[in-house]
Coordinates of C-alpha atoms in Angstrom, one line a residue:
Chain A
X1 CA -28.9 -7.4 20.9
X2 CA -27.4 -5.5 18.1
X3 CA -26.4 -7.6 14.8
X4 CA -23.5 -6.3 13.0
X5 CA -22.3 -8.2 10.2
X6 CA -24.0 -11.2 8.8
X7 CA -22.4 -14.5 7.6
X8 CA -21.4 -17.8 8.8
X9 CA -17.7 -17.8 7.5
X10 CA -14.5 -17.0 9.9
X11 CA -14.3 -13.6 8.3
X12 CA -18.1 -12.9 8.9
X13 CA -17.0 -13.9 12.8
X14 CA -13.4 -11.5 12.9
X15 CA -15.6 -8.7 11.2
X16 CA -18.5 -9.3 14.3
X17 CA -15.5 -9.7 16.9
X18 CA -13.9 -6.5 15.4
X19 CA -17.4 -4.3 15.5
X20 CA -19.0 -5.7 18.9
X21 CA -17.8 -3.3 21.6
X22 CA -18.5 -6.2 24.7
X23 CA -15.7 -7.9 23.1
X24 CA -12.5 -7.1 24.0
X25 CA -9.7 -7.0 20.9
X26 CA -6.6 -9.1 21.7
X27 CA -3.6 -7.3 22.8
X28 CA -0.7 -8.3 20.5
X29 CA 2.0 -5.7 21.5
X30 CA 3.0 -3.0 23.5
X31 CA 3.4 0.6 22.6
X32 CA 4.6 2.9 24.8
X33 CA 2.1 6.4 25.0
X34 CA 4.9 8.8 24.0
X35 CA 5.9 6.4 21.3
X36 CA 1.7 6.8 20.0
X37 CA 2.4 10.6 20.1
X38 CA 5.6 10.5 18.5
X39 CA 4.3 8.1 15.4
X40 CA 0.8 10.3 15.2
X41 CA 3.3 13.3 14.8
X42 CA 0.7 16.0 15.3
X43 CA 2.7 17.6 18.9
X44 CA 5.9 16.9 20.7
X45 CA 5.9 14.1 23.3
X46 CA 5.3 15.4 26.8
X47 CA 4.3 18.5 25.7
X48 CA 0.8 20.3 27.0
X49 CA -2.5 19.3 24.7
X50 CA -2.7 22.7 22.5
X51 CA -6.6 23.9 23.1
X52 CA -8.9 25.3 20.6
X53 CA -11.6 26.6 23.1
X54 CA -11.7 27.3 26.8
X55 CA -12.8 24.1 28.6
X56 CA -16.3 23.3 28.6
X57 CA -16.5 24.3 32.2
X58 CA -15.6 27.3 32.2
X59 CA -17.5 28.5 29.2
X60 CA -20.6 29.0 30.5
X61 CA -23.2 26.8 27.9
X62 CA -26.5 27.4 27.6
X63 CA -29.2 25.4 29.3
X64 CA -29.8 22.8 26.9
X65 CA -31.5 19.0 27.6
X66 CA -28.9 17.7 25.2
X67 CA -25.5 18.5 27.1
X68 CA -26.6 17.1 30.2
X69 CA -27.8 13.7 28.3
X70 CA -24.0 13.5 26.4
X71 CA -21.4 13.4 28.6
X72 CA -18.6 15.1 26.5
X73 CA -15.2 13.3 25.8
X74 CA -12.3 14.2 27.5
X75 CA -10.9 15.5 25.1
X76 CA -13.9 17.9 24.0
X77 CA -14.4 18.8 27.6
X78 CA -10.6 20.1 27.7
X79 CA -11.4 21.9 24.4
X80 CA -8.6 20.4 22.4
X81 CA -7.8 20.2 18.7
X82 CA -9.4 18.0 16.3
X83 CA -6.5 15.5 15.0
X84 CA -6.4 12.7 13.0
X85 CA -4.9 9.2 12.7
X86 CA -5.4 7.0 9.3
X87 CA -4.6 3.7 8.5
X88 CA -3.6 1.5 5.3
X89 CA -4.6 -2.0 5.1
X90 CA -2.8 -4.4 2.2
X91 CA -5.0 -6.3 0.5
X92 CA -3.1 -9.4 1.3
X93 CA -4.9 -10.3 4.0
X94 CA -4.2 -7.1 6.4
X95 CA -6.7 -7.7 9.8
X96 CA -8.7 -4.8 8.8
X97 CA -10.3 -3.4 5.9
X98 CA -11.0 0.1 5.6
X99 CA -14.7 0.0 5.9
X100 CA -14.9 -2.3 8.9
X101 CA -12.1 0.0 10.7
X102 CA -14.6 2.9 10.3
X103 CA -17.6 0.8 11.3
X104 CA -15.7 0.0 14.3
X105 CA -14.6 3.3 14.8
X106 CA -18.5 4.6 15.3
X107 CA -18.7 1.3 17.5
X108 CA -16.5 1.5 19.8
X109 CA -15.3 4.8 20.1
X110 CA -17.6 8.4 21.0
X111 CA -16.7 11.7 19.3
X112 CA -14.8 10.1 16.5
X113 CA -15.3 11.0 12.9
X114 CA -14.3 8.3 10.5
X115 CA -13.9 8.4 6.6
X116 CA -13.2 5.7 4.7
X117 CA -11.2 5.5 1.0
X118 CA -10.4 2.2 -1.2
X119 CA -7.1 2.2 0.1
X120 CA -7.3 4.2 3.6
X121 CA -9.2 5.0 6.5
X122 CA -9.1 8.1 9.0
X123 CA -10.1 8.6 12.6
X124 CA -10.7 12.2 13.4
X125 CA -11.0 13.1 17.3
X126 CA -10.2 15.2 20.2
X127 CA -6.2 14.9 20.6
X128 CA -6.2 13.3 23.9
X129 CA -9.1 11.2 23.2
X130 CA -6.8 10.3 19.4
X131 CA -3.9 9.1 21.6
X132 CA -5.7 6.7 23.6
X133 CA -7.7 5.1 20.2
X134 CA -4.4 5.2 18.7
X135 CA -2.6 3.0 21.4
X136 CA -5.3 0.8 21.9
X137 CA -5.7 0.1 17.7
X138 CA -1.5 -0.1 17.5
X139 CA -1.7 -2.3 20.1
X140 CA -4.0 -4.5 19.0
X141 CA -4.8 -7.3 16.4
X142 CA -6.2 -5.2 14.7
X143 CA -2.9 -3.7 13.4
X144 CA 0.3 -5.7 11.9
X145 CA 3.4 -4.5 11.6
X146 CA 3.6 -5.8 7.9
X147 CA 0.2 -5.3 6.6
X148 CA -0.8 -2.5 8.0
X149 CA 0.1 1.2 8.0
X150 CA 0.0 4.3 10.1
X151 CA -0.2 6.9 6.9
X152 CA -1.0 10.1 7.2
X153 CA -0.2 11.6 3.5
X154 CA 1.7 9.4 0.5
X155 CA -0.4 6.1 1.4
X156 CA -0.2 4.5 -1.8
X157 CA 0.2 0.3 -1.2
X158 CA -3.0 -1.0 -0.3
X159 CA -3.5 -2.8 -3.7
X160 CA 0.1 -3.6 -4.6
X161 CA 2.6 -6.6 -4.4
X162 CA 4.1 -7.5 -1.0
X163 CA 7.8 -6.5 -0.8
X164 CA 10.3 -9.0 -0.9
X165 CA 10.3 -9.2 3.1
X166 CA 6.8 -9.5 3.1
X167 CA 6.1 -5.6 3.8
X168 CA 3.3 -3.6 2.4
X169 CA 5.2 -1.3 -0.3
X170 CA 5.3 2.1 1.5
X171 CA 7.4 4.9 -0.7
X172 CA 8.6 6.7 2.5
X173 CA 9.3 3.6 4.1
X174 CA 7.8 5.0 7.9
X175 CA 8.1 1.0 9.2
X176 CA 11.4 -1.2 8.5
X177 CA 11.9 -4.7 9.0
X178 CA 15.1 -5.3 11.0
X179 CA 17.9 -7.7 10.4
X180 CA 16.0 -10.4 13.2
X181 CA 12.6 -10.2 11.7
X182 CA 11.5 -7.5 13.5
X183 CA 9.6 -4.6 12.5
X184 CA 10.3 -0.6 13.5
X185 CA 8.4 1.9 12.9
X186 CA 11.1 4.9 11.8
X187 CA 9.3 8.3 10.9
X188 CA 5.6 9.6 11.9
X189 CA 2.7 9.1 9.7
X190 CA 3.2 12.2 7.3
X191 CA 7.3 10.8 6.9
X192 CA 9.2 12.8 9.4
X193 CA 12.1 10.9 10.9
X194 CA 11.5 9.9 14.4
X195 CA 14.2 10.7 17.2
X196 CA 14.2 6.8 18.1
X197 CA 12.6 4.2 16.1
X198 CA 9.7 2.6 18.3
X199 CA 9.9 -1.2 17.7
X200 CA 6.6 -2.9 16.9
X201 CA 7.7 -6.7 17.6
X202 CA 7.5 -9.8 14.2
X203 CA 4.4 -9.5 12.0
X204 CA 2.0 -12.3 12.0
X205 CA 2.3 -15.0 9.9
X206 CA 0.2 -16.1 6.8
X207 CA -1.8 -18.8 8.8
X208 CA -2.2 -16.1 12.0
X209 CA -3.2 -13.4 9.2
X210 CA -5.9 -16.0 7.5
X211 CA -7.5 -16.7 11.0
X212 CA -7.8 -13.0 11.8
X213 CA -8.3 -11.3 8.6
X214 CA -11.9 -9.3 7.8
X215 CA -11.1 -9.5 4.7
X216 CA -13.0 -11.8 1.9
X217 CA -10.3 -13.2 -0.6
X218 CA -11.1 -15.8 -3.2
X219 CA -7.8 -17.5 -2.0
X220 CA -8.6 -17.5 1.2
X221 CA -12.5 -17.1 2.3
X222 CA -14.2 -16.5 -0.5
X223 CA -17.5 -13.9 -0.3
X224 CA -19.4 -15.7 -2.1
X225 CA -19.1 -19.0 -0.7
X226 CA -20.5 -17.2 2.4
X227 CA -24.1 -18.7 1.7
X228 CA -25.5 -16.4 5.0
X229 CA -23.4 -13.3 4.1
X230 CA -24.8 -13.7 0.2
X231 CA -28.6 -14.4 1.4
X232 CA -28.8 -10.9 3.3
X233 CA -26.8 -8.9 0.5
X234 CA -29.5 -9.8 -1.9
X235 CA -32.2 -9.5 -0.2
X236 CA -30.5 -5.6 1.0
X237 CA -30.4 -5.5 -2.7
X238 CA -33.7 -6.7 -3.7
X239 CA -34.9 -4.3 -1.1
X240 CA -33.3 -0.9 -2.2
X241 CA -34.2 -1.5 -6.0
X242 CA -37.8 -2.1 -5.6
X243 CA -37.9 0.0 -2.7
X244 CA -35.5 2.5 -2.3
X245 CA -34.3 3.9 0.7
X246 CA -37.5 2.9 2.6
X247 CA -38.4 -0.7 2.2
X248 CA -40.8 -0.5 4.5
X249 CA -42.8 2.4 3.8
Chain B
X1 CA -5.1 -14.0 -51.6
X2 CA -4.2 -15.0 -48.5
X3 CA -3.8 -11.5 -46.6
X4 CA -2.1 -13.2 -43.6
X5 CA 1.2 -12.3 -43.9
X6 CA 3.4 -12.7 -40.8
X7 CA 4.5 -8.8 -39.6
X8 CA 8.0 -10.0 -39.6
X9 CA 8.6 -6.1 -37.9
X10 CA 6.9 -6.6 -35.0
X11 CA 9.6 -7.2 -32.0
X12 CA 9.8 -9.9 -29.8
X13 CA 9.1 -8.1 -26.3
X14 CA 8.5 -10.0 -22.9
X15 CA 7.4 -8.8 -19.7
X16 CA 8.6 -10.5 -16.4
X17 CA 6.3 -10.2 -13.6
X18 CA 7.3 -11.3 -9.9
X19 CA 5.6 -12.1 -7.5
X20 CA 6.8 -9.7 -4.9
X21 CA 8.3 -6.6 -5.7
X22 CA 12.0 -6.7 -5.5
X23 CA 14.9 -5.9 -3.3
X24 CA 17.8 -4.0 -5.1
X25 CA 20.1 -6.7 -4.1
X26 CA 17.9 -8.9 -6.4
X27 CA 17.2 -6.8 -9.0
X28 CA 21.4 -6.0 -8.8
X29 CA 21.7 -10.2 -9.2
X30 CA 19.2 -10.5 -11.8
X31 CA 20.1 -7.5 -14.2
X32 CA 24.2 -9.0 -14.2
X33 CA 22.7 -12.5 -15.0
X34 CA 20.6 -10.9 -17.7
X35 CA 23.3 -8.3 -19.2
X36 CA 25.3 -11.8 -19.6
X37 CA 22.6 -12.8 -22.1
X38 CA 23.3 -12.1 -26.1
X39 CA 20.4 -10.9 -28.1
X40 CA 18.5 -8.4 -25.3
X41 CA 18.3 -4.8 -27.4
X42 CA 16.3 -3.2 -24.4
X43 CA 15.2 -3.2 -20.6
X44 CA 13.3 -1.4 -18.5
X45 CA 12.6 -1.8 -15.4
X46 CA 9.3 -1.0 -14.1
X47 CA 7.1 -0.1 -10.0
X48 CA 6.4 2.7 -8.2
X49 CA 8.2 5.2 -7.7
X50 CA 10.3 6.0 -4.3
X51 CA 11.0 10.1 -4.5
X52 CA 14.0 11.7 -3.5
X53 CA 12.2 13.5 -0.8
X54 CA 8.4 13.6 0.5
X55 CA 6.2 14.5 -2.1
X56 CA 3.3 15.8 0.0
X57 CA 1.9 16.6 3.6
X58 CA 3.4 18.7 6.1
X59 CA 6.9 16.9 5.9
X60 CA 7.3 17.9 2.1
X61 CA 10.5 18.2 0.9
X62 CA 12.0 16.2 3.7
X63 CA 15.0 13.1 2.5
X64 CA 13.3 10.0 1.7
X65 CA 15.7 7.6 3.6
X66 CA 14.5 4.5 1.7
X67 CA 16.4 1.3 1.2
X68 CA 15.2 0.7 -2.2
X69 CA 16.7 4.2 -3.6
X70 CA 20.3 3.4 -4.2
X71 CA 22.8 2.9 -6.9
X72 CA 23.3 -0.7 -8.1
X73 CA 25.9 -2.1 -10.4
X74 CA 25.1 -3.7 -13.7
X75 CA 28.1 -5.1 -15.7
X76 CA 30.2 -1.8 -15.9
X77 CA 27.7 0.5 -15.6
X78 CA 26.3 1.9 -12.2
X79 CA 22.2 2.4 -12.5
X80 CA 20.3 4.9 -9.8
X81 CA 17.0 2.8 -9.1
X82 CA 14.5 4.9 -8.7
X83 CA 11.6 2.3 -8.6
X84 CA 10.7 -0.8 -6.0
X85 CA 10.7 -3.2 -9.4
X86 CA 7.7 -5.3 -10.1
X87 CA 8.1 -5.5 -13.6
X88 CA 11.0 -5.8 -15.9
X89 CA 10.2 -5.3 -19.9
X90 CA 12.1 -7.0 -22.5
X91 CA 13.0 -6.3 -26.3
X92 CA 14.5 -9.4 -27.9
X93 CA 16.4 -9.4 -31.0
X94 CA 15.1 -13.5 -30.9
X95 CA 12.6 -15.5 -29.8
X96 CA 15.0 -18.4 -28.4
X97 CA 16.4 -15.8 -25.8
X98 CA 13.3 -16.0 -24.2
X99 CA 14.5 -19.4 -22.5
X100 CA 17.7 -17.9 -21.3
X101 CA 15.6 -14.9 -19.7
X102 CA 13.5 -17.6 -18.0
X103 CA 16.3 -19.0 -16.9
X104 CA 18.0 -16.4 -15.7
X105 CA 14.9 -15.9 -13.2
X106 CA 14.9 -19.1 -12.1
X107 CA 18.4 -18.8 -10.8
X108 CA 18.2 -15.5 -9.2
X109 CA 14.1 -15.1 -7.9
X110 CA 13.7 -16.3 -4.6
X111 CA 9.9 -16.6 -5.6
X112 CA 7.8 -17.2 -8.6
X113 CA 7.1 -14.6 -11.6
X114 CA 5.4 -15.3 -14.9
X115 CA 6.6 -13.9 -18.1
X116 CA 4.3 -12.2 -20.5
X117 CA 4.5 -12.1 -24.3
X118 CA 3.1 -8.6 -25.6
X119 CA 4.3 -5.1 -26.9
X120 CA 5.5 -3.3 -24.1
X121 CA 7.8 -0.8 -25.5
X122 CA 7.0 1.8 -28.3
X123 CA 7.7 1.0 -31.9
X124 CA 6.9 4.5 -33.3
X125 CA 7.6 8.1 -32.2
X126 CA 4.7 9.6 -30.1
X127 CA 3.6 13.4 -31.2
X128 CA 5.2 13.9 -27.6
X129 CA 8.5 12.5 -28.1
X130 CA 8.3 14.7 -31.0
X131 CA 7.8 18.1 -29.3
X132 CA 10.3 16.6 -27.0
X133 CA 13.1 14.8 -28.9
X134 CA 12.2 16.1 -32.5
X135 CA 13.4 13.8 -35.1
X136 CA 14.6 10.5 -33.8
X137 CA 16.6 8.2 -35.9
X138 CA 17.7 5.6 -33.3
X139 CA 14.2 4.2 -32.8
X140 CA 15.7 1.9 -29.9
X141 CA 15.9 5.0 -27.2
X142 CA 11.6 5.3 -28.0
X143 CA 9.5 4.8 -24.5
X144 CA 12.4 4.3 -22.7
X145 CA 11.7 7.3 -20.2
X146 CA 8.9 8.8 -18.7
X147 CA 8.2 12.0 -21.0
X148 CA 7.8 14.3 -17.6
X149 CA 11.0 13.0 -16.4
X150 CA 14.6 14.4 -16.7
X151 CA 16.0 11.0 -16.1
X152 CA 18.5 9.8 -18.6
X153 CA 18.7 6.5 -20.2
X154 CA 21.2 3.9 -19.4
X155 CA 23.0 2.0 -21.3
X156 CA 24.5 -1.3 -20.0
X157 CA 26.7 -1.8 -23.2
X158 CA 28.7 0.9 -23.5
X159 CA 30.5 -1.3 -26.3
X160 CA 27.9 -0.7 -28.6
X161 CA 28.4 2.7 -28.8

């Protein structure tokens, strides 16, 4: 039974809920697949997957006991591009955080490469297998329309004031908040206008973004009052500074 | 000897912080209740930046449709905001106008802000506004731009002048 994140608190619980691939992530809203392509940006909706090698089939490997134990990706096994998706989570108690969006990434998904920043996170996969991680994260609580971001380039927001409507600043403004309360999402993720803007429903409110955040805040769940969570971080640290990388040698 | 001597040249400057960054319809209301005050020698307003146009990435160059880019009319004068404000400093020509401010914030914020004594603008020329401006005798137009930025200053009392 694999242990993902220790503590006791209900952030300790939304982070294990988050990283645990048995459990299934509530589905908040629905986003249409040619909407995911049009808001990832990187081909025209409908079109063909672009390929960057033959398909695996048809390119005659070499015997080799590893490919027939990994069963490749869809994606790898069509030989398409290597494309990217990356987030940006506000501070003010966005669902995710980047590091437990790339945790989950190596959870949950195969053939993913994930890199985390302070204010960002990226997901780099095969296109096609990019477009159905991409629906399944926009569609789920993991994402809000408010707090969260699909930016590809110009993220800058994490760490600042809301906006007066409760957005996460964004300078090219790629999500608007509509005269009803709803939120749009208007241009891809590098800022490119979209044909139609693909509506993304109300974001959660404080109390909603409190029970589901993964993120520690002294005004809301504060680390350190996370008596489990503190217990294993010092012993981890009492670990790695008398023994280094290899407590148990 | 008493070496305490109050620095009677040191300005009165404020800094008010909101909570949220604001709307230009706010920042519209709140600079025309604030241009009514007497006694306010300078303003800036302060945020990050929203550009003309993307900056970076593949879609550089392309029009930044943003909402918080337009003009926005103070007393007479029509301002091109540039910023999503989140900061507005002050130089006062008294300390009692400090009140007014505060109360000009009340009326307009929809949310809270706190306002900050400290020295927010520049008293003295920089070696860049030198090799920039040369010479300046009105000391009032000192760190009121950005030195890498062509943008003019504006000035809301065009009486003045």
């Amino acid at each position: 039974m694999p242990q993902f994140v220790p503590g006791n608190s209900k952030v300790a619980a939304n982070r294990r809920k988050m990283l645990d691939p048995t459990k299934t992530l509530d589905k908040v809203r629905d986003v249409s697949d040619d909407d995911v392509v049009a808001i990832l940006g990187h081909r025209t909706p409908g079109a063909a997957y672009p390929s960057t090698h033959p398909p695996l089939s048809e390119m005659g490997e070499p015997e080799d006991p590893m490919r027939e134990l990994v069963t490749p990706t869809d994606g790898a096994a069509a030989g398409d591009r290597i494309r990217y998706i990356q987030f940006t989570d506000s501070m003010y108690f966005a669902p995710m955080v980047p590091y437990v969006r790339s945790w989950m990434a190596s959870t949950r998904f195969r053939g993913v490469d994930p890199g985390t920043l302070s204010g960002r996170q990226i997901i780099e996969a095969r296109e096609r297998d990019l477009d159905k991680i991409g629906k399944m994260l926009l569609e789920s609580e993991a994402f809000d329309t408010a707090r969260s971001g699909v930016r590809g380039c110009t993220v800058h927001g994490h760490s600042l004031r809301l906006d007066q409507n409760g957005m996460m600043f964004d300078m090219l403004a790629r999500s608007v908040m509509n005269p009803d309360g709803t939120v749009s999402i208007v241009k891809d993720q590098v800022g490119r206008p979209l044909d139609k803007a693909v509506p993304v429903g109300k974001p959660m409110s404080d109390a909603e973004l409190k029970n589901r955040t993964t993120i520690y805040r002294v005004d809301g769940e504060a680390a350190r009052a996370d008596k489990e969570l503190v217990t294993y971080i010092q012993r981890i640290h009492t670990l790695r500074t008398m023994w280094g990388f290899k407590p148990m040698a | 000897m008493d070496t305490n001597v109050p620095d009677t040249n040191v300005p009165v400057q404020i800094e008010v912080f909101t909570e949220r960054f604001l709307s230009p319809e706010t920042v519209e209301e709140l600079l025309t209740e604030i241009a009514k005050i007497d006694g306010i020698a300078r303003l800036i307003l302060h945020g990050p930046r929203i550009a003309p146009a993307v900056p970076e990435g593949p879609a550089k160059g392309t029009p930044n449709v943003h909402k918080g880019r337009r003009h926005i009319q103070v007393g007479q004068q029509d301002v091109e905001l540039g910023v999503q404000v989140g900061r507005i400093w002050l130089e006062l020509e008294d300390e009692d106008v400090i009140e007014q401010v505060e109360e000009a914030c009340r009326r307009t914020l929809p949310f809270g802000f706190q306002i900050n004594r400290g020295l927010y603008l520049r008293t003295r020329p920089t070696q860049t506004d030198y090799a920039k401006w040369g010479v300046i005798r009105d000391t009032r137009v000192l760190g009121m731009t950005d030195p890498k930025s062509k943008s003019r200053i504006c000035s809301i009392y065009p009486r003045e002048r």
